[in-house]
mmCIF file of C-alpha atoms and ligand atoms in Angstrom:
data_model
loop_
_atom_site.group_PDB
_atom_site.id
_atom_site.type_symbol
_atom_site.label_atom_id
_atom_site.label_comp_id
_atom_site.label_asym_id
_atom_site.label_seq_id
_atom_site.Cartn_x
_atom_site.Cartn_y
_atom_site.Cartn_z
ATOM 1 C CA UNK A 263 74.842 95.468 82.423
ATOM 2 C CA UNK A 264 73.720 98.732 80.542
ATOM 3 C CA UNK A 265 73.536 99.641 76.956
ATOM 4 C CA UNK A 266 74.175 102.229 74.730
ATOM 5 C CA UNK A 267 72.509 102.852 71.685
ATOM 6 C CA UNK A 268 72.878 104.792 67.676
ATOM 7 C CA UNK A 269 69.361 106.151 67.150
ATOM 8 C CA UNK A 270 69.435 107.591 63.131
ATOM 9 C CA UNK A 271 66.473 108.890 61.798
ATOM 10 C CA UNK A 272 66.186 107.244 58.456
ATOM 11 C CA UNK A 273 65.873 110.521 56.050
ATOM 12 C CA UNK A 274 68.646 109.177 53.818
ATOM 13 C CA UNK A 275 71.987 107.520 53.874
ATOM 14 C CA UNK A 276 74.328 107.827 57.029
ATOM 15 C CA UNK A 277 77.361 110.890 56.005
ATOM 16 C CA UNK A 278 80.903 110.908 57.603
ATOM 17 C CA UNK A 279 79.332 112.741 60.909
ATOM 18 C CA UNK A 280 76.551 110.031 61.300
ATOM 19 C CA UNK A 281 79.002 107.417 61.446
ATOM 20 C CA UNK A 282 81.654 109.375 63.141
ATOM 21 C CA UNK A 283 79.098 109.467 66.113
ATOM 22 C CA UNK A 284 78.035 105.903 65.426
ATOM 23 C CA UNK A 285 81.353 105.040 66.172
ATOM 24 C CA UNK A 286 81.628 106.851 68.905
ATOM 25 C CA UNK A 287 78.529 105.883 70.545
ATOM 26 C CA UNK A 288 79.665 102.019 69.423
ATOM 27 C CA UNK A 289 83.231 102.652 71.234
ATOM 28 C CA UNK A 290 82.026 104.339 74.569
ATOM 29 C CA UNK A 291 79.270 101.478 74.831
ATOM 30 C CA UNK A 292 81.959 98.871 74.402
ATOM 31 C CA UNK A 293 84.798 100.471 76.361
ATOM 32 C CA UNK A 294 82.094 100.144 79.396
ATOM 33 C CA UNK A 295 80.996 96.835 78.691
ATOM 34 C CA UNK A 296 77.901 97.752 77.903
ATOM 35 C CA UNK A 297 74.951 96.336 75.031
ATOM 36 C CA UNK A 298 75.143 98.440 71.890
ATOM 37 C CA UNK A 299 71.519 99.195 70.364
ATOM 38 C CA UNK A 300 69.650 100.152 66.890
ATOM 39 C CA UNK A 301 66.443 102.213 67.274
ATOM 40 C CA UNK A 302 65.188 103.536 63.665
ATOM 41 C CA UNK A 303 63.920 106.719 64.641
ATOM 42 C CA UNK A 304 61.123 106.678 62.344
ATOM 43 C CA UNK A 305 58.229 109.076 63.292
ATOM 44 C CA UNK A 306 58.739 111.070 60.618
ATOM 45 C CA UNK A 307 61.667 112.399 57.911
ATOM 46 C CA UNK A 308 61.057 109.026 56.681
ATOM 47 C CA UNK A 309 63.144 108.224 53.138
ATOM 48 C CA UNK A 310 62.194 105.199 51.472
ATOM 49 C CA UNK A 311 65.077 102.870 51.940
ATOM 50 C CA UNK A 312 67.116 104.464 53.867
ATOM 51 C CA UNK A 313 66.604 102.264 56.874
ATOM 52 C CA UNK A 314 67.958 99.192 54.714
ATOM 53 C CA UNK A 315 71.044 101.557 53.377
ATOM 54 C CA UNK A 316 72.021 102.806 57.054
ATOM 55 C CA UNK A 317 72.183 99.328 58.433
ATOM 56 C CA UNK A 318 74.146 98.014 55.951
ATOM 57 C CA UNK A 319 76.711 100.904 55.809
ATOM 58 C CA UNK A 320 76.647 100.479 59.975
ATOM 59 C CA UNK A 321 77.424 96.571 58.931
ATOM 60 C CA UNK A 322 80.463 97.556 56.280
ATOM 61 C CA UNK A 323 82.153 99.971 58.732
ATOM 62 C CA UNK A 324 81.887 97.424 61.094
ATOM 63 C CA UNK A 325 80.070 98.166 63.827
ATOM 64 C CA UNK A 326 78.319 95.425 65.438
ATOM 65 C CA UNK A 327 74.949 95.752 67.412
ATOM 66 C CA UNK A 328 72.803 93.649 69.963
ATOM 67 C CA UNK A 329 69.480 92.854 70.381
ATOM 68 C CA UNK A 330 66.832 93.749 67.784
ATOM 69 C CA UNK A 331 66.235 96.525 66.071
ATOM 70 C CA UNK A 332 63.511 98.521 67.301
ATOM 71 C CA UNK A 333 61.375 101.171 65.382
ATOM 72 C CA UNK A 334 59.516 103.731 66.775
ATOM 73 C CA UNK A 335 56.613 103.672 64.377
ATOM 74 C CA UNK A 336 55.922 100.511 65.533
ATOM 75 C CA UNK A 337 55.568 101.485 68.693
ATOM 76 C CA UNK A 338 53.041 104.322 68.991
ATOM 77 C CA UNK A 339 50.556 102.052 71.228
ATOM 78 C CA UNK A 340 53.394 102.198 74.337
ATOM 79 C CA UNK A 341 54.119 105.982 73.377
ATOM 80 C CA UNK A 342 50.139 106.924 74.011
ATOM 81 C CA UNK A 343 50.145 104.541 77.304
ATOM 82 C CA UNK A 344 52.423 106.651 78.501
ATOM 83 C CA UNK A 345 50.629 110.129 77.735
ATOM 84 C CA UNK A 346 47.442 108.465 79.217
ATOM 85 C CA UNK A 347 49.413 108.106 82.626
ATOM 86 C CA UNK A 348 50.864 112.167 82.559
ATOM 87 C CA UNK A 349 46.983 112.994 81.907
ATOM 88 C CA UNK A 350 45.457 111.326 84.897
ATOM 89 C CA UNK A 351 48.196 113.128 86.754
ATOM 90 C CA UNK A 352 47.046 115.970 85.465
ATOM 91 C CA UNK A 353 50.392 117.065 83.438
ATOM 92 C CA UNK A 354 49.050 117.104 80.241
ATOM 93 C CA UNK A 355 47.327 119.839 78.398
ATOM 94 C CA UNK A 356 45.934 120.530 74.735
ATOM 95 C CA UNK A 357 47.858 123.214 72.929
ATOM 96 C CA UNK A 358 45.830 124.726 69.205
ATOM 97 C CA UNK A 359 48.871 127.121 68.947
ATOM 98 C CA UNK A 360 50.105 127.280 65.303
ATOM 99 C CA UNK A 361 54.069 128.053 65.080
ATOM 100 C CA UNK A 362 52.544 131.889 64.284
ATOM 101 C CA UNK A 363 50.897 132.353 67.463
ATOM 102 C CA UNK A 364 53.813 131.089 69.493
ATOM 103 C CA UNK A 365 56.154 133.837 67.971
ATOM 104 C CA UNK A 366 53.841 136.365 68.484
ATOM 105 C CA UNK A 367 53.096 135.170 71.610
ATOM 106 C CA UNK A 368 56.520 136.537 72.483
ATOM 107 C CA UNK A 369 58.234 134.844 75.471
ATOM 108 C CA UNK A 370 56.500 134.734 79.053
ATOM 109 C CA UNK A 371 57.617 136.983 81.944
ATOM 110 C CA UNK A 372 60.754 135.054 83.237
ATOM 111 C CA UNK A 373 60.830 132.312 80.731
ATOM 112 C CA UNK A 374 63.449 131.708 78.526
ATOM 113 C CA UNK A 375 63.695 133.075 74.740
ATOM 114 C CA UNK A 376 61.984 130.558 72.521
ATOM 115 C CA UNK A 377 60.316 128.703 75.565
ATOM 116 C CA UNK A 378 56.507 128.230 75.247
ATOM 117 C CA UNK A 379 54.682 131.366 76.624
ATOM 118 C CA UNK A 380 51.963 128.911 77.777
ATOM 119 C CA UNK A 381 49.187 130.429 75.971
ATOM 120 C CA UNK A 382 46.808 126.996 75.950
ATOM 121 C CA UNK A 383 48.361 125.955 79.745
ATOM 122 C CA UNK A 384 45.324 127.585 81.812
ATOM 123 C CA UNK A 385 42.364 127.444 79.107
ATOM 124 C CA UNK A 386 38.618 126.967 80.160
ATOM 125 C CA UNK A 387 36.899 123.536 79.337
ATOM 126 C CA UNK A 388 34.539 126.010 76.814
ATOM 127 C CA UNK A 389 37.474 127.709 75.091
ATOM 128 C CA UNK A 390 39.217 124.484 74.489
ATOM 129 C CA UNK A 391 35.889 123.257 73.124
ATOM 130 C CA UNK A 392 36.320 126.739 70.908
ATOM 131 C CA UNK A 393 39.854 126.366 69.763
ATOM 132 C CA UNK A 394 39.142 122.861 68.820
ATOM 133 C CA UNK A 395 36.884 123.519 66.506
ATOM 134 C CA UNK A 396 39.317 125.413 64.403
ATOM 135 C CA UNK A 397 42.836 123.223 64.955
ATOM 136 C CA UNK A 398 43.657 120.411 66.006
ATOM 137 C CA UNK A 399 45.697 120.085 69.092
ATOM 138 C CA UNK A 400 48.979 119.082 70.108
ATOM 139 C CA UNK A 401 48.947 117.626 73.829
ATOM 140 C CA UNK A 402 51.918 119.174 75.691
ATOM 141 C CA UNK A 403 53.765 118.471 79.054
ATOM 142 C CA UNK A 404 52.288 120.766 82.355
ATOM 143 C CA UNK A 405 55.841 121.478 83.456
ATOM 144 C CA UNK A 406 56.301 121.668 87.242
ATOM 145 C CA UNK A 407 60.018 123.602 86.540
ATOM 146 C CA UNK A 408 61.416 126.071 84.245
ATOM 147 C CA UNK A 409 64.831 124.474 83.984
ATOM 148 C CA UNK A 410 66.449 121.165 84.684
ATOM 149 C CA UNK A 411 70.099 120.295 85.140
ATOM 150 C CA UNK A 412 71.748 117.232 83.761
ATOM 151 C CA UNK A 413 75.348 115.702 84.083
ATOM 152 C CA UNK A 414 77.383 114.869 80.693
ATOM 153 C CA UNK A 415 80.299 113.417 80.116
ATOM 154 C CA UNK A 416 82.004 116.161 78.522
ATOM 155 C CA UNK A 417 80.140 119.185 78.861
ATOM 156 C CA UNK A 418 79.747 118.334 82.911
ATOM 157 C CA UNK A 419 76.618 120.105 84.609
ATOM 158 C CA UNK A 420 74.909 121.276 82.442
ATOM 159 C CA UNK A 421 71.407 123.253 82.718
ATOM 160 C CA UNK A 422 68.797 124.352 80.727
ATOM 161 C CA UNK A 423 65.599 125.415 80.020
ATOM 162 C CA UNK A 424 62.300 122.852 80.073
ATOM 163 C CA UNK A 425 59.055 124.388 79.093
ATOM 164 C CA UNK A 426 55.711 122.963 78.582
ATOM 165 C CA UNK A 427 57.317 121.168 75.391
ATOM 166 C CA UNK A 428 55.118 118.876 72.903
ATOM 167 C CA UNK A 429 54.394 115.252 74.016
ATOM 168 C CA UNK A 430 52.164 114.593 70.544
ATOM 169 C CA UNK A 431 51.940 116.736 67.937
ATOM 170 C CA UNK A 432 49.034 118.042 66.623
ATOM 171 C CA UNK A 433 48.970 115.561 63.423
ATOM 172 C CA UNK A 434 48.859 113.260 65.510
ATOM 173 C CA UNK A 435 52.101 111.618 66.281
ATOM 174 C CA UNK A 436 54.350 111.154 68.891
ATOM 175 C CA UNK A 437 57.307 113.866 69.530
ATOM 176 C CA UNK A 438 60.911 113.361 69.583
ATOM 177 C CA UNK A 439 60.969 114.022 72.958
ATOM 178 C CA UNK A 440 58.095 111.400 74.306
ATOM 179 C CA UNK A 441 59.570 108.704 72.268
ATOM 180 C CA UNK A 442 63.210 108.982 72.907
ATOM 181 C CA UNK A 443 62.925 109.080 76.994
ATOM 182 C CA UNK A 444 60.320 106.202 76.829
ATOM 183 C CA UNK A 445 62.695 104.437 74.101
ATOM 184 C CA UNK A 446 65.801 104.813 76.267
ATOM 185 C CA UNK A 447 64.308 103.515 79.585
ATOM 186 C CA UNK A 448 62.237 100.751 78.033
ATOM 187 C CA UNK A 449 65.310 99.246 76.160
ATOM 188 C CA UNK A 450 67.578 99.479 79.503
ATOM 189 C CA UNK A 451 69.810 102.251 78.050
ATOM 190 C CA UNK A 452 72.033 104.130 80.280
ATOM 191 C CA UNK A 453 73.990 105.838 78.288
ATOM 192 C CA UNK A 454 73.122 108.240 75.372
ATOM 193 C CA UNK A 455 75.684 108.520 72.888
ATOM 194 C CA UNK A 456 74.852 111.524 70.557
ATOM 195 C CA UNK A 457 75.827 114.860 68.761
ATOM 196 C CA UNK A 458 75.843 118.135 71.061
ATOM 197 C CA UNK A 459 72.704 119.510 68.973
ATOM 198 C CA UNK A 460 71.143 117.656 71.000
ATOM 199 C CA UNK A 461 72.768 118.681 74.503
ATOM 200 C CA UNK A 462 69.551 121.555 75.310
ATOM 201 C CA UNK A 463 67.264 118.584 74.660
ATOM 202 C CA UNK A 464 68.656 116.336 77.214
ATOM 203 C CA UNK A 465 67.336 118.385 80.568
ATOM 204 C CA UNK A 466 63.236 118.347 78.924
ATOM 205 C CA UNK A 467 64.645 114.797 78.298
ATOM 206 C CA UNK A 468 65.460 113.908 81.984
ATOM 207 C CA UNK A 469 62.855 115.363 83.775
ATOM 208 C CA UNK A 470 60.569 113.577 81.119
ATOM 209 C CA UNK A 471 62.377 110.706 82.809
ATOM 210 C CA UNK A 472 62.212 111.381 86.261
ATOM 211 C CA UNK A 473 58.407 112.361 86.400
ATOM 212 C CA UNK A 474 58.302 109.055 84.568
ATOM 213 C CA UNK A 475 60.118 107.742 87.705
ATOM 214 C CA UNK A 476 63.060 106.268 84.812
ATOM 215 C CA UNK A 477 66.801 106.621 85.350
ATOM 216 C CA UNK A 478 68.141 109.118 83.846
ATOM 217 C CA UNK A 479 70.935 107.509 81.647
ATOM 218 C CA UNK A 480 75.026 109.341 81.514
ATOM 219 C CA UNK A 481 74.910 111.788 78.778
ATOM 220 C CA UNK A 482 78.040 112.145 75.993
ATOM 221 C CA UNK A 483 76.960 114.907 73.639
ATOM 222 C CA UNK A 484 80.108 114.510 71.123
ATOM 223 C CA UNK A 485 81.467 117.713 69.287
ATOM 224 C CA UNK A 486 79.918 116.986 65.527
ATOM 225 C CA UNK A 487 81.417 117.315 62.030
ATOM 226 C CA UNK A 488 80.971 120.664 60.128
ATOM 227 C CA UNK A 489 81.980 121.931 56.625
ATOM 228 C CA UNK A 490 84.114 124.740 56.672
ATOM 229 C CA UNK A 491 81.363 127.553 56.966
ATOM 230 C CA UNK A 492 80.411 125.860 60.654
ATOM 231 C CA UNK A 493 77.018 124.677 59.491
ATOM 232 C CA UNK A 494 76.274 120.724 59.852
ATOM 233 C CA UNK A 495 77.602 118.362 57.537
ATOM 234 C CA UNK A 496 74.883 117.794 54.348
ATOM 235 C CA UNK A 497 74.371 117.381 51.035
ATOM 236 C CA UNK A 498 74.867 119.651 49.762
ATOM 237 C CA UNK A 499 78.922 119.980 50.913
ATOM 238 C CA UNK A 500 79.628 117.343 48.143
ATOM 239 C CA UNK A 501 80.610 114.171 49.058
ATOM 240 C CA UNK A 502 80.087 113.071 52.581
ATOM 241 C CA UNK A 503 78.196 109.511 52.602
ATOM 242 C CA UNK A 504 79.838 106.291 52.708
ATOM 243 C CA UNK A 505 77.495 105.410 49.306
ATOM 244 C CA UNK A 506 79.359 108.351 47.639
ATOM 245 C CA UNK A 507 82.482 107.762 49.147
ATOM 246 C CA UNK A 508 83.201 104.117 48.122
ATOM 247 C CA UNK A 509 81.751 104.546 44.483
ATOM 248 C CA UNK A 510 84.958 106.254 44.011
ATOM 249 C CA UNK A 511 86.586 102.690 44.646
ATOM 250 C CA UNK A 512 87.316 103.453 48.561
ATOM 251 C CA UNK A 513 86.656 100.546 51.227
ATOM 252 C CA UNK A 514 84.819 101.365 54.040
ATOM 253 C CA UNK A 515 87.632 100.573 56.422
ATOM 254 C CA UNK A 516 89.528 103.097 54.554
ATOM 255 C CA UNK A 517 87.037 105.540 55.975
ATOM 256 C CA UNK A 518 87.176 104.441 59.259
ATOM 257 C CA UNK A 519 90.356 105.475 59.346
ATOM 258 C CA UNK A 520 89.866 108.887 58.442
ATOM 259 C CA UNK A 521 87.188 108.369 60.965
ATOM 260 C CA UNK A 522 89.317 107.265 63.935
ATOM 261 C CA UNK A 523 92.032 109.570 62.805
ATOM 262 C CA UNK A 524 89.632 112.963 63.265
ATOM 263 C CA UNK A 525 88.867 111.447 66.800
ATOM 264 C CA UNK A 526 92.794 110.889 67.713
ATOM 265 C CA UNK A 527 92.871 107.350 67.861
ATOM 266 C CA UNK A 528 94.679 104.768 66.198
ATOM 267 C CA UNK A 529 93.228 104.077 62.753
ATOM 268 C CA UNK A 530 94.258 100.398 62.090
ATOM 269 C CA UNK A 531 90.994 99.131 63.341
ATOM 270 C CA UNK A 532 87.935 99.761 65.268
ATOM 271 C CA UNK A 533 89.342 97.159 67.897
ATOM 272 C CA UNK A 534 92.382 99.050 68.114
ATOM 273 C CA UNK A 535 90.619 101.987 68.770
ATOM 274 C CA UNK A 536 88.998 100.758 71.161
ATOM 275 C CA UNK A 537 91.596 99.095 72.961
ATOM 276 C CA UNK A 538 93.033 102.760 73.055
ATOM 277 C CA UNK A 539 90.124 104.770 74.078
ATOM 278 C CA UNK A 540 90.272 106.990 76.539
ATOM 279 C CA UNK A 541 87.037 109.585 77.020
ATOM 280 C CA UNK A 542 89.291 112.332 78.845
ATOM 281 C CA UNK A 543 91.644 112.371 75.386
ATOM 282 C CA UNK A 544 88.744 113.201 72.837
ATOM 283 C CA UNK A 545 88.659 116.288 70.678
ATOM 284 C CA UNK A 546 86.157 118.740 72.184
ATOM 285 C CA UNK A 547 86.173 120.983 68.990
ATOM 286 C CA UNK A 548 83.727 120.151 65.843
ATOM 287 C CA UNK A 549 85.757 118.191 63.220
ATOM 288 C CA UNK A 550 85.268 120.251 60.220
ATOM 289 C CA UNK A 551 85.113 118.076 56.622
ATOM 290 C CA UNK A 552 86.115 118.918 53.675
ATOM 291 C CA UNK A 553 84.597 116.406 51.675
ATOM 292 C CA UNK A 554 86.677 117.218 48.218
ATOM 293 C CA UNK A 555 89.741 116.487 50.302
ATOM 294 C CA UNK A 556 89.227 113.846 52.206
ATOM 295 C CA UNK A 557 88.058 111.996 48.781
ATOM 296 C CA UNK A 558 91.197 112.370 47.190
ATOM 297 C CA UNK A 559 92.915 111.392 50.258
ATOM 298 C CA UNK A 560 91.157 108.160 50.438
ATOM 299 C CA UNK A 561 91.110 107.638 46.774
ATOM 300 C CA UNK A 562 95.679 107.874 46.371
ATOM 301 C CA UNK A 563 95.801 105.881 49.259
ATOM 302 C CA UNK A 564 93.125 103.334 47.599
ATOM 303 C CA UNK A 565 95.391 103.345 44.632
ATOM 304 C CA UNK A 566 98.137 102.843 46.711
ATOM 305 C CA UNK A 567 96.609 99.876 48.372
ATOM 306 C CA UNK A 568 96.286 98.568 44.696
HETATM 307 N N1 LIG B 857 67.344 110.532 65.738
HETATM 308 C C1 LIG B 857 68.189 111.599 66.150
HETATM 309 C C2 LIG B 857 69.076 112.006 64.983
HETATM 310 O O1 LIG B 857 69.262 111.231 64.063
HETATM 311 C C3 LIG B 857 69.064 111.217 67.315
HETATM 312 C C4 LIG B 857 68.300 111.197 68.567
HETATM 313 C C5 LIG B 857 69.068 110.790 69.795
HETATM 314 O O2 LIG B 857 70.177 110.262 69.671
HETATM 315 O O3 LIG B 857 68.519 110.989 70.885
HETATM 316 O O4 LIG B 857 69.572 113.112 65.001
#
């Protein structure tokens, strides 16, 4: 049996498009009889106490998890383990750019806009000994392709660009990237569960992976909510977490009905939901929120429920 995992980073509390995806990840995990896992995803964009808020609010919607929690800054030691491996195979190199030099750098001949123009890739052992001296270096992946093709779910084949992109950044710790591939395959995950931001990570992700010699797990980037200028649900669009939500007197089942309802499903519960789900019937669109409305929805039907 497989698992699928919610990953949050724990910057604050969980809004409607955190747990819309948590509940997504939760029902494709479940409708495939697979675990469903917690990772904290804590290397950095740390809030204090926001770990302790998102679990419970994943608890009060009800969405239930196995295994235990795992948190990446505990886990550094495995993360560096696996960077000493890729540098006796030689596909590791350090990188002094600052974010400056890598704009100016411009793109390489036939690389992609925005890849790495692999300015530190072919450096002498003297002008690393140089550059070190005035910045500390990130260590970065000696790519072997300039692209990588991956299958998801929804999105189907789907290829794009992997450059020599950061294993451990120059402060020290651990990237995204590193941790999430090493997370995945360590944890027996075989199926990632997240927004589409995230779908021109996933190639760097799985050929991470594969030189790794991991499976690659099925990809479902999900369409994410947005407020009604397209930009990402956030604060600042008023009222979008379930901690400013249910102050207003709403229960959190009540939201995950509005939940379910965005995602076409039926809203009574999230076993009925999932009793229901079918991957091929999803909404492929972003949902987009409007936070003032969907609070006075819940809160008449709250009164209602009186
Ligand atoms: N921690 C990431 C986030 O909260 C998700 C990473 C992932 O699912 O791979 O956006």
């Amino acid at each position: 049996m497989g698992a699928g995992r919610f990953a949050p980073s724990p910057s604050g509390p969980l809004h409607l498009g955190n747990l819309r995806t948590a509940i997504l990840a939760w029902l494709f995990a479940r409708s495939t009889q697979r675990d469903f896992l917690l990772r904290v995803e804590d290397l950095d964009r740390v809030r204090s106490g926001a770990e302790a808020t998102q679990i419970a609010e994943l608890e009060a919607v009800g969405l239930n998890f196995d295994g235990t929690i795992l948190r990446q800054s505990e886990r550094f030691g495995l993360y560096f383990d696996v960077v000493e491996d890729l540098k006796k195979r030689n596909l590791v190199y350090p990188c002094f750019c600052s974010r400056k030099d890598i704009a100016e750098a411009g793109s390489a001949p036939h690389a992609a806009p925005g890849a790495y123009p692999g300015t530190c890739r072919n450096l002498s052992p003297d002008e690393r000994e140089a550059k070190a001296k005035i910045r500390p270096a990130a260590l970065r992946l000696r790519s072997e392709v300039n692209e990588y093709s991956v299958h998801d779910v929804l999105a189907g084949k789907y290829t794009s660009t992997v450059d020599d992109f950061v294993l451990v950044r120059n402060d020290g710790a651990p990237a995204y990237n590193l941790a999430v591939v090493i997370d995945d395959a360590l944890s027996g995950i075989d199926q990632v569960v997240r927004g589409d931001d995230l779908l021109s990570s996933a190639p760097r992700q799985a050929y991470l992976a594969s030189l790794l010699g991991y499976q690659i797990p099925d990809y479902v980037h999900v369409a994410l909510a947005l407020n009604s200028k397209g930009q990402r649900l956030a604060k600042r669009d008023g009222a979008v977490t379930l901690e400013e939500i249910t102050e207003h007197g709403v229960r959190p089942a009540d939201v995950v009905a509005i939940l379910l309802e965005s995602l076409g499903l039926p809203s009574t519960s999230l076993q009925a939901a999932l009793e229901a789900f079918d991957p091929a019937n999803l909404p492929r669109e972003p949902w987009i929120v409007e936070p003032e409305k969907i609070v006075q929805q819940l809160m008449s039907q709250a009164s209602r429920n009186r």
